[in-house]
């Protein structure tokens, strides 16, 4: 979707303003929100693409107004509702219904993440590469053009490269395809390629010759050029 | 739900604990991991090893995930790694314009500025201006390569080793390496005179 989250190349967002000796979390609630997202993600009921898409669905003005962990909190609350972990009433009141109330049937009968399992959970991660014998359509050095796609759903094809041409810098292998995975339509793995776009191709001839942006793109985002 | 995020998080946590879906001690362990165990000191060890050991550096630049795993790092948001090398002719800078993807196992959680609209919007169109804001003015002949990490590859910048540090130990070198240099918004400064024992 063409949301405000797709920020590459926009003007007017102000100075960057790095903070010296910044703490990992500025408030305790940020730490708890971060951990809640990870702990609930461990149930495996949704995936990272669905999680990102949920945050993209925050309305544009709200997305820019709230902080990073507020977006995480908003996204998590929606996912918990949609997947039957909590009801709207429970979210509104902060109180569970009568003890023993059954969860929605789609909630996995899996125990909550335990402290003792956290280290292994972090170490395992969630690899997105997939093994397959599907041949790659493009090879290193080949000229390609990013397709002009404007889906309403989730995509990892940034707007600023659409319609632009570049060169395959390397092939990364097969990865889960976010555009389907975010919508629970399957992993549908595709080859991912690192594509080098010249700064002048992206932004015009006033920009520095020789500077470039490299973007990792799924095969169906690309055409041979 | 209250509008204050602190109250909302507290309410949500207690609801999920009451429903048996969250173990508060697991939350403590997750927070502790990223506040105390996982941070830029991990990435600094990888960089220092690459500076000290040319064979390791070659492995890092060809299969970063495996080379980083040699030092015991990997996992969540570092499952698939790439390392890109700075030279006098090439300067690398990492961003994620679509969210804020970041190599957790090597750098920990991203700073606020990395997640800001200002950085995400400008890094790809005005990298030299962004670097200037961080106090780094690159010569015109140095090429800037921006890595927009919007897929599942995560990027580590291998900064240039500062001059006059060849005799330092791997541990001493690691202490020079900053988070900003590994994102590409800074360079590694040589130690101040008298700093090396």
PDB file of C-alpha atoms in Angstrom, chain B residues 30-190:
ATOM      1  CA  UNK B  30      13.492 -10.300  26.786  1.00  0.00           C
ATOM      2  CA  UNK B  31      14.097  -6.776  28.089  1.00  0.00           C
ATOM      3  CA  UNK B  32      17.228  -7.853  29.952  1.00  0.00           C
ATOM      4  CA  UNK B  33      18.649  -9.497  26.818  1.00  0.00           C
ATOM      5  CA  UNK B  34      18.440  -6.292  24.792  1.00  0.00           C
ATOM      6  CA  UNK B  35      19.388  -3.936  27.611  1.00  0.00           C
ATOM      7  CA  UNK B  36      22.400  -5.888  28.817  1.00  0.00           C
ATOM      8  CA  UNK B  37      23.509  -8.717  26.535  1.00  0.00           C
ATOM      9  CA  UNK B  38      22.832  -7.793  22.924  1.00  0.00           C
ATOM     10  CA  UNK B  39      24.250  -4.497  21.691  1.00  0.00           C
ATOM     11  CA  UNK B  40      26.892  -2.765  19.551  1.00  0.00           C
ATOM     12  CA  UNK B  41      29.698  -4.409  21.555  1.00  0.00           C
ATOM     13  CA  UNK B  42      28.819  -7.611  19.636  1.00  0.00           C
ATOM     14  CA  UNK B  43      29.218  -5.946  16.247  1.00  0.00           C
ATOM     15  CA  UNK B  44      32.441  -4.300  17.437  1.00  0.00           C
ATOM     16  CA  UNK B  45      33.934  -7.752  18.101  1.00  0.00           C
ATOM     17  CA  UNK B  46      33.123  -8.822  14.537  1.00  0.00           C
ATOM     18  CA  UNK B  47      34.722  -5.667  13.114  1.00  0.00           C
ATOM     19  CA  UNK B  48      37.856  -5.983  15.253  1.00  0.00           C
ATOM     20  CA  UNK B  49      38.266  -9.639  14.275  1.00  0.00           C
ATOM     21  CA  UNK B  50      37.964  -8.700  10.587  1.00  0.00           C
ATOM     22  CA  UNK B  51      40.624  -5.995  11.005  1.00  0.00           C
ATOM     23  CA  UNK B  52      42.983  -8.400  12.777  1.00  0.00           C
ATOM     24  CA  UNK B  53      42.453 -11.515  10.696  1.00  0.00           C
ATOM     25  CA  UNK B  54      42.382 -11.174   6.860  1.00  0.00           C
ATOM     26  CA  UNK B  55      41.048 -14.708   6.427  1.00  0.00           C
ATOM     27  CA  UNK B  56      38.146 -13.906   8.766  1.00  0.00           C
ATOM     28  CA  UNK B  57      37.487 -10.670   6.893  1.00  0.00           C
ATOM     29  CA  UNK B  58      37.329 -12.593   3.596  1.00  0.00           C
ATOM     30  CA  UNK B  59      34.795 -15.005   5.122  1.00  0.00           C
ATOM     31  CA  UNK B  60      32.781 -12.090   6.539  1.00  0.00           C
ATOM     32  CA  UNK B  61      32.533 -10.426   3.153  1.00  0.00           C
ATOM     33  CA  UNK B  62      31.533 -13.623   1.327  1.00  0.00           C
ATOM     34  CA  UNK B  63      29.234 -15.303   3.894  1.00  0.00           C
ATOM     35  CA  UNK B  64      28.537 -12.852   6.694  1.00  0.00           C
ATOM     36  CA  UNK B  65      25.915 -14.998   8.441  1.00  0.00           C
ATOM     37  CA  UNK B  66      28.377 -17.898   8.867  1.00  0.00           C
ATOM     38  CA  UNK B  67      31.317 -15.658   9.813  1.00  0.00           C
ATOM     39  CA  UNK B  68      29.254 -13.841  12.439  1.00  0.00           C
ATOM     40  CA  UNK B  69      28.028 -17.191  13.803  1.00  0.00           C
ATOM     41  CA  UNK B  70      31.701 -18.142  14.372  1.00  0.00           C
ATOM     42  CA  UNK B  71      31.714 -15.514  17.128  1.00  0.00           C
ATOM     43  CA  UNK B  72      28.437 -16.823  18.518  1.00  0.00           C
ATOM     44  CA  UNK B  73      26.098 -14.160  17.155  1.00  0.00           C
ATOM     45  CA  UNK B  74      22.939 -14.619  15.112  1.00  0.00           C
ATOM     46  CA  UNK B  75      19.220 -15.198  15.483  1.00  0.00           C
ATOM     47  CA  UNK B  76      16.352 -12.747  15.716  1.00  0.00           C
ATOM     48  CA  UNK B  77      16.677 -10.019  13.061  1.00  0.00           C
ATOM     49  CA  UNK B  78      20.132 -11.228  12.094  1.00  0.00           C
ATOM     50  CA  UNK B  79      19.127 -14.515  10.478  1.00  0.00           C
ATOM     51  CA  UNK B  80      20.532 -13.434   7.096  1.00  0.00           C
ATOM     52  CA  UNK B  81      23.492 -11.054   7.257  1.00  0.00           C
ATOM     53  CA  UNK B  82      25.538  -9.068   4.767  1.00  0.00           C
ATOM     54  CA  UNK B  83      28.732  -7.143   5.513  1.00  0.00           C
ATOM     55  CA  UNK B  84      29.754  -4.201   3.300  1.00  0.00           C
ATOM     56  CA  UNK B  85      33.253  -2.767   3.458  1.00  0.00           C
ATOM     57  CA  UNK B  86      34.240   0.901   3.614  1.00  0.00           C
ATOM     58  CA  UNK B  87      37.378   1.890   1.707  1.00  0.00           C
ATOM     59  CA  UNK B  88      38.896   5.274   0.834  1.00  0.00           C
ATOM     60  CA  UNK B  89      36.832   5.093  -2.396  1.00  0.00           C
ATOM     61  CA  UNK B  90      33.531   3.688  -1.065  1.00  0.00           C
ATOM     62  CA  UNK B  91      31.410   4.676   1.920  1.00  0.00           C
ATOM     63  CA  UNK B  92      28.417   2.513   2.917  1.00  0.00           C
ATOM     64  CA  UNK B  93      25.292   3.629   4.775  1.00  0.00           C
ATOM     65  CA  UNK B  94      22.416   1.432   6.006  1.00  0.00           C
ATOM     66  CA  UNK B  95      18.740   2.394   6.297  1.00  0.00           C
ATOM     67  CA  UNK B  96      15.308   0.777   6.140  1.00  0.00           C
ATOM     68  CA  UNK B  97      12.937   3.210   4.444  1.00  0.00           C
ATOM     69  CA  UNK B  98       9.810   1.064   4.978  1.00  0.00           C
ATOM     70  CA  UNK B  99      10.022   0.337   8.709  1.00  0.00           C
ATOM     71  CA  UNK B 100      13.264   0.281  10.674  1.00  0.00           C
ATOM     72  CA  UNK B 101      14.923  -3.087  10.028  1.00  0.00           C
ATOM     73  CA  UNK B 102      18.210  -3.331  11.905  1.00  0.00           C
ATOM     74  CA  UNK B 103      20.721  -6.117  12.693  1.00  0.00           C
ATOM     75  CA  UNK B 104      19.674  -6.817  16.313  1.00  0.00           C
ATOM     76  CA  UNK B 105      22.276  -9.514  17.152  1.00  0.00           C
ATOM     77  CA  UNK B 106      25.174  -7.178  16.307  1.00  0.00           C
ATOM     78  CA  UNK B 107      23.848  -3.720  17.173  1.00  0.00           C
ATOM     79  CA  UNK B 108      20.971  -4.324  19.595  1.00  0.00           C
ATOM     80  CA  UNK B 109      17.778  -2.308  19.144  1.00  0.00           C
ATOM     81  CA  UNK B 110      17.837   0.721  16.836  1.00  0.00           C
ATOM     82  CA  UNK B 111      18.209   4.260  18.221  1.00  0.00           C
ATOM     83  CA  UNK B 112      15.303   6.707  17.855  1.00  0.00           C
ATOM     84  CA  UNK B 113      16.971   8.635  15.025  1.00  0.00           C
ATOM     85  CA  UNK B 114      17.351   5.469  12.909  1.00  0.00           C
ATOM     86  CA  UNK B 115      13.588   4.942  13.187  1.00  0.00           C
ATOM     87  CA  UNK B 116      12.751   8.607  12.525  1.00  0.00           C
ATOM     88  CA  UNK B 117      10.906   9.866   9.450  1.00  0.00           C
ATOM     89  CA  UNK B 118      13.793  12.272   8.885  1.00  0.00           C
ATOM     90  CA  UNK B 119      16.424   9.526   8.552  1.00  0.00           C
ATOM     91  CA  UNK B 120      14.209   7.050   6.685  1.00  0.00           C
ATOM     92  CA  UNK B 121      13.186   9.677   4.119  1.00  0.00           C
ATOM     93  CA  UNK B 122      16.561  11.342   3.563  1.00  0.00           C
ATOM     94  CA  UNK B 123      19.142   8.551   3.719  1.00  0.00           C
ATOM     95  CA  UNK B 124      18.361   7.386   0.161  1.00  0.00           C
ATOM     96  CA  UNK B 125      18.006  10.795  -1.537  1.00  0.00           C
ATOM     97  CA  UNK B 126      20.495  12.902   0.447  1.00  0.00           C
ATOM     98  CA  UNK B 127      23.037  10.566   2.047  1.00  0.00           C
ATOM     99  CA  UNK B 128      25.815  13.153   1.976  1.00  0.00           C
ATOM    100  CA  UNK B 129      23.580  15.677   3.730  1.00  0.00           C
ATOM    101  CA  UNK B 130      22.664  13.064   6.337  1.00  0.00           C
ATOM    102  CA  UNK B 131      26.356  12.274   6.917  1.00  0.00           C
ATOM    103  CA  UNK B 132      27.115  15.987   7.272  1.00  0.00           C
ATOM    104  CA  UNK B 133      24.475  16.158   9.983  1.00  0.00           C
ATOM    105  CA  UNK B 134      26.462  13.458  11.808  1.00  0.00           C
ATOM    106  CA  UNK B 135      29.640  15.496  11.350  1.00  0.00           C
ATOM    107  CA  UNK B 136      31.065  13.471   8.484  1.00  0.00           C
ATOM    108  CA  UNK B 137      32.031  15.321   5.297  1.00  0.00           C
ATOM    109  CA  UNK B 138      33.030  12.872   2.562  1.00  0.00           C
ATOM    110  CA  UNK B 139      35.363  13.822  -0.286  1.00  0.00           C
ATOM    111  CA  UNK B 140      33.500  14.183  -3.613  1.00  0.00           C
ATOM    112  CA  UNK B 141      35.477  11.284  -5.099  1.00  0.00           C
ATOM    113  CA  UNK B 142      34.324   8.821  -2.409  1.00  0.00           C
ATOM    114  CA  UNK B 143      31.295   6.943  -3.732  1.00  0.00           C
ATOM    115  CA  UNK B 144      28.341   6.607  -1.386  1.00  0.00           C
ATOM    116  CA  UNK B 145      26.443   3.325  -1.351  1.00  0.00           C
ATOM    117  CA  UNK B 146      23.164   3.307   0.547  1.00  0.00           C
ATOM    118  CA  UNK B 147      21.743  -0.114   1.504  1.00  0.00           C
ATOM    119  CA  UNK B 148      17.959   0.058   1.917  1.00  0.00           C
ATOM    120  CA  UNK B 149      17.408  -3.118   3.957  1.00  0.00           C
ATOM    121  CA  UNK B 150      13.713  -3.625   3.209  1.00  0.00           C
ATOM    122  CA  UNK B 151      13.946  -7.407   2.618  1.00  0.00           C
ATOM    123  CA  UNK B 152      15.170  -9.975   5.183  1.00  0.00           C
ATOM    124  CA  UNK B 153      18.888  -9.316   4.699  1.00  0.00           C
ATOM    125  CA  UNK B 154      20.438  -7.241   7.473  1.00  0.00           C
ATOM    126  CA  UNK B 155      23.548  -5.138   6.864  1.00  0.00           C
ATOM    127  CA  UNK B 156      26.698  -4.463   8.847  1.00  0.00           C
ATOM    128  CA  UNK B 157      29.117  -1.774   7.675  1.00  0.00           C
ATOM    129  CA  UNK B 158      32.743  -2.824   8.092  1.00  0.00           C
ATOM    130  CA  UNK B 159      34.389   0.539   8.815  1.00  0.00           C
ATOM    131  CA  UNK B 160      37.941   1.433   7.849  1.00  0.00           C
ATOM    132  CA  UNK B 161      40.530   0.654  10.489  1.00  0.00           C
ATOM    133  CA  UNK B 162      42.019   3.924  11.761  1.00  0.00           C
ATOM    134  CA  UNK B 163      45.678   4.588  10.998  1.00  0.00           C
ATOM    135  CA  UNK B 164      48.290   3.721  13.556  1.00  0.00           C
ATOM    136  CA  UNK B 165      46.287   0.985  15.282  1.00  0.00           C
ATOM    137  CA  UNK B 166      47.978  -2.086  13.817  1.00  0.00           C
ATOM    138  CA  UNK B 167      49.664  -2.910  17.100  1.00  0.00           C
ATOM    139  CA  UNK B 168      46.498  -2.814  19.138  1.00  0.00           C
ATOM    140  CA  UNK B 169      44.912  -6.041  20.358  1.00  0.00           C
ATOM    141  CA  UNK B 170      41.582  -7.245  19.042  1.00  0.00           C
ATOM    142  CA  UNK B 171      39.967  -6.229  22.326  1.00  0.00           C
ATOM    143  CA  UNK B 172      41.477  -2.732  22.181  1.00  0.00           C
ATOM    144  CA  UNK B 173      40.335  -2.339  18.587  1.00  0.00           C
ATOM    145  CA  UNK B 174      36.802  -3.434  19.472  1.00  0.00           C
ATOM    146  CA  UNK B 175      36.632  -0.676  22.088  1.00  0.00           C
ATOM    147  CA  UNK B 176      37.171   1.921  19.326  1.00  0.00           C
ATOM    148  CA  UNK B 177      34.300   0.719  17.135  1.00  0.00           C
ATOM    149  CA  UNK B 178      31.043   2.658  17.488  1.00  0.00           C
ATOM    150  CA  UNK B 179      27.459   1.796  16.647  1.00  0.00           C
ATOM    151  CA  UNK B 180      27.302   4.769  14.271  1.00  0.00           C
ATOM    152  CA  UNK B 181      30.345   3.531  12.318  1.00  0.00           C
ATOM    153  CA  UNK B 182      28.670   0.129  11.856  1.00  0.00           C
ATOM    154  CA  UNK B 183      25.504   1.819  10.487  1.00  0.00           C
ATOM    155  CA  UNK B 184      27.685   4.039   8.313  1.00  0.00           C
ATOM    156  CA  UNK B 185      26.836   7.460   9.770  1.00  0.00           C
ATOM    157  CA  UNK B 186      30.291   7.722  11.301  1.00  0.00           C
ATOM    158  CA  UNK B 187      33.864   6.548  10.974  1.00  0.00           C
ATOM    159  CA  UNK B 188      36.050   4.945  13.601  1.00  0.00           C
ATOM    160  CA  UNK B 189      38.312   7.561  15.166  1.00  0.00           C
ATOM    161  CA  UNK B 190      41.884   6.682  16.123  1.00  0.00           C
TER     162      UNK B 190
END
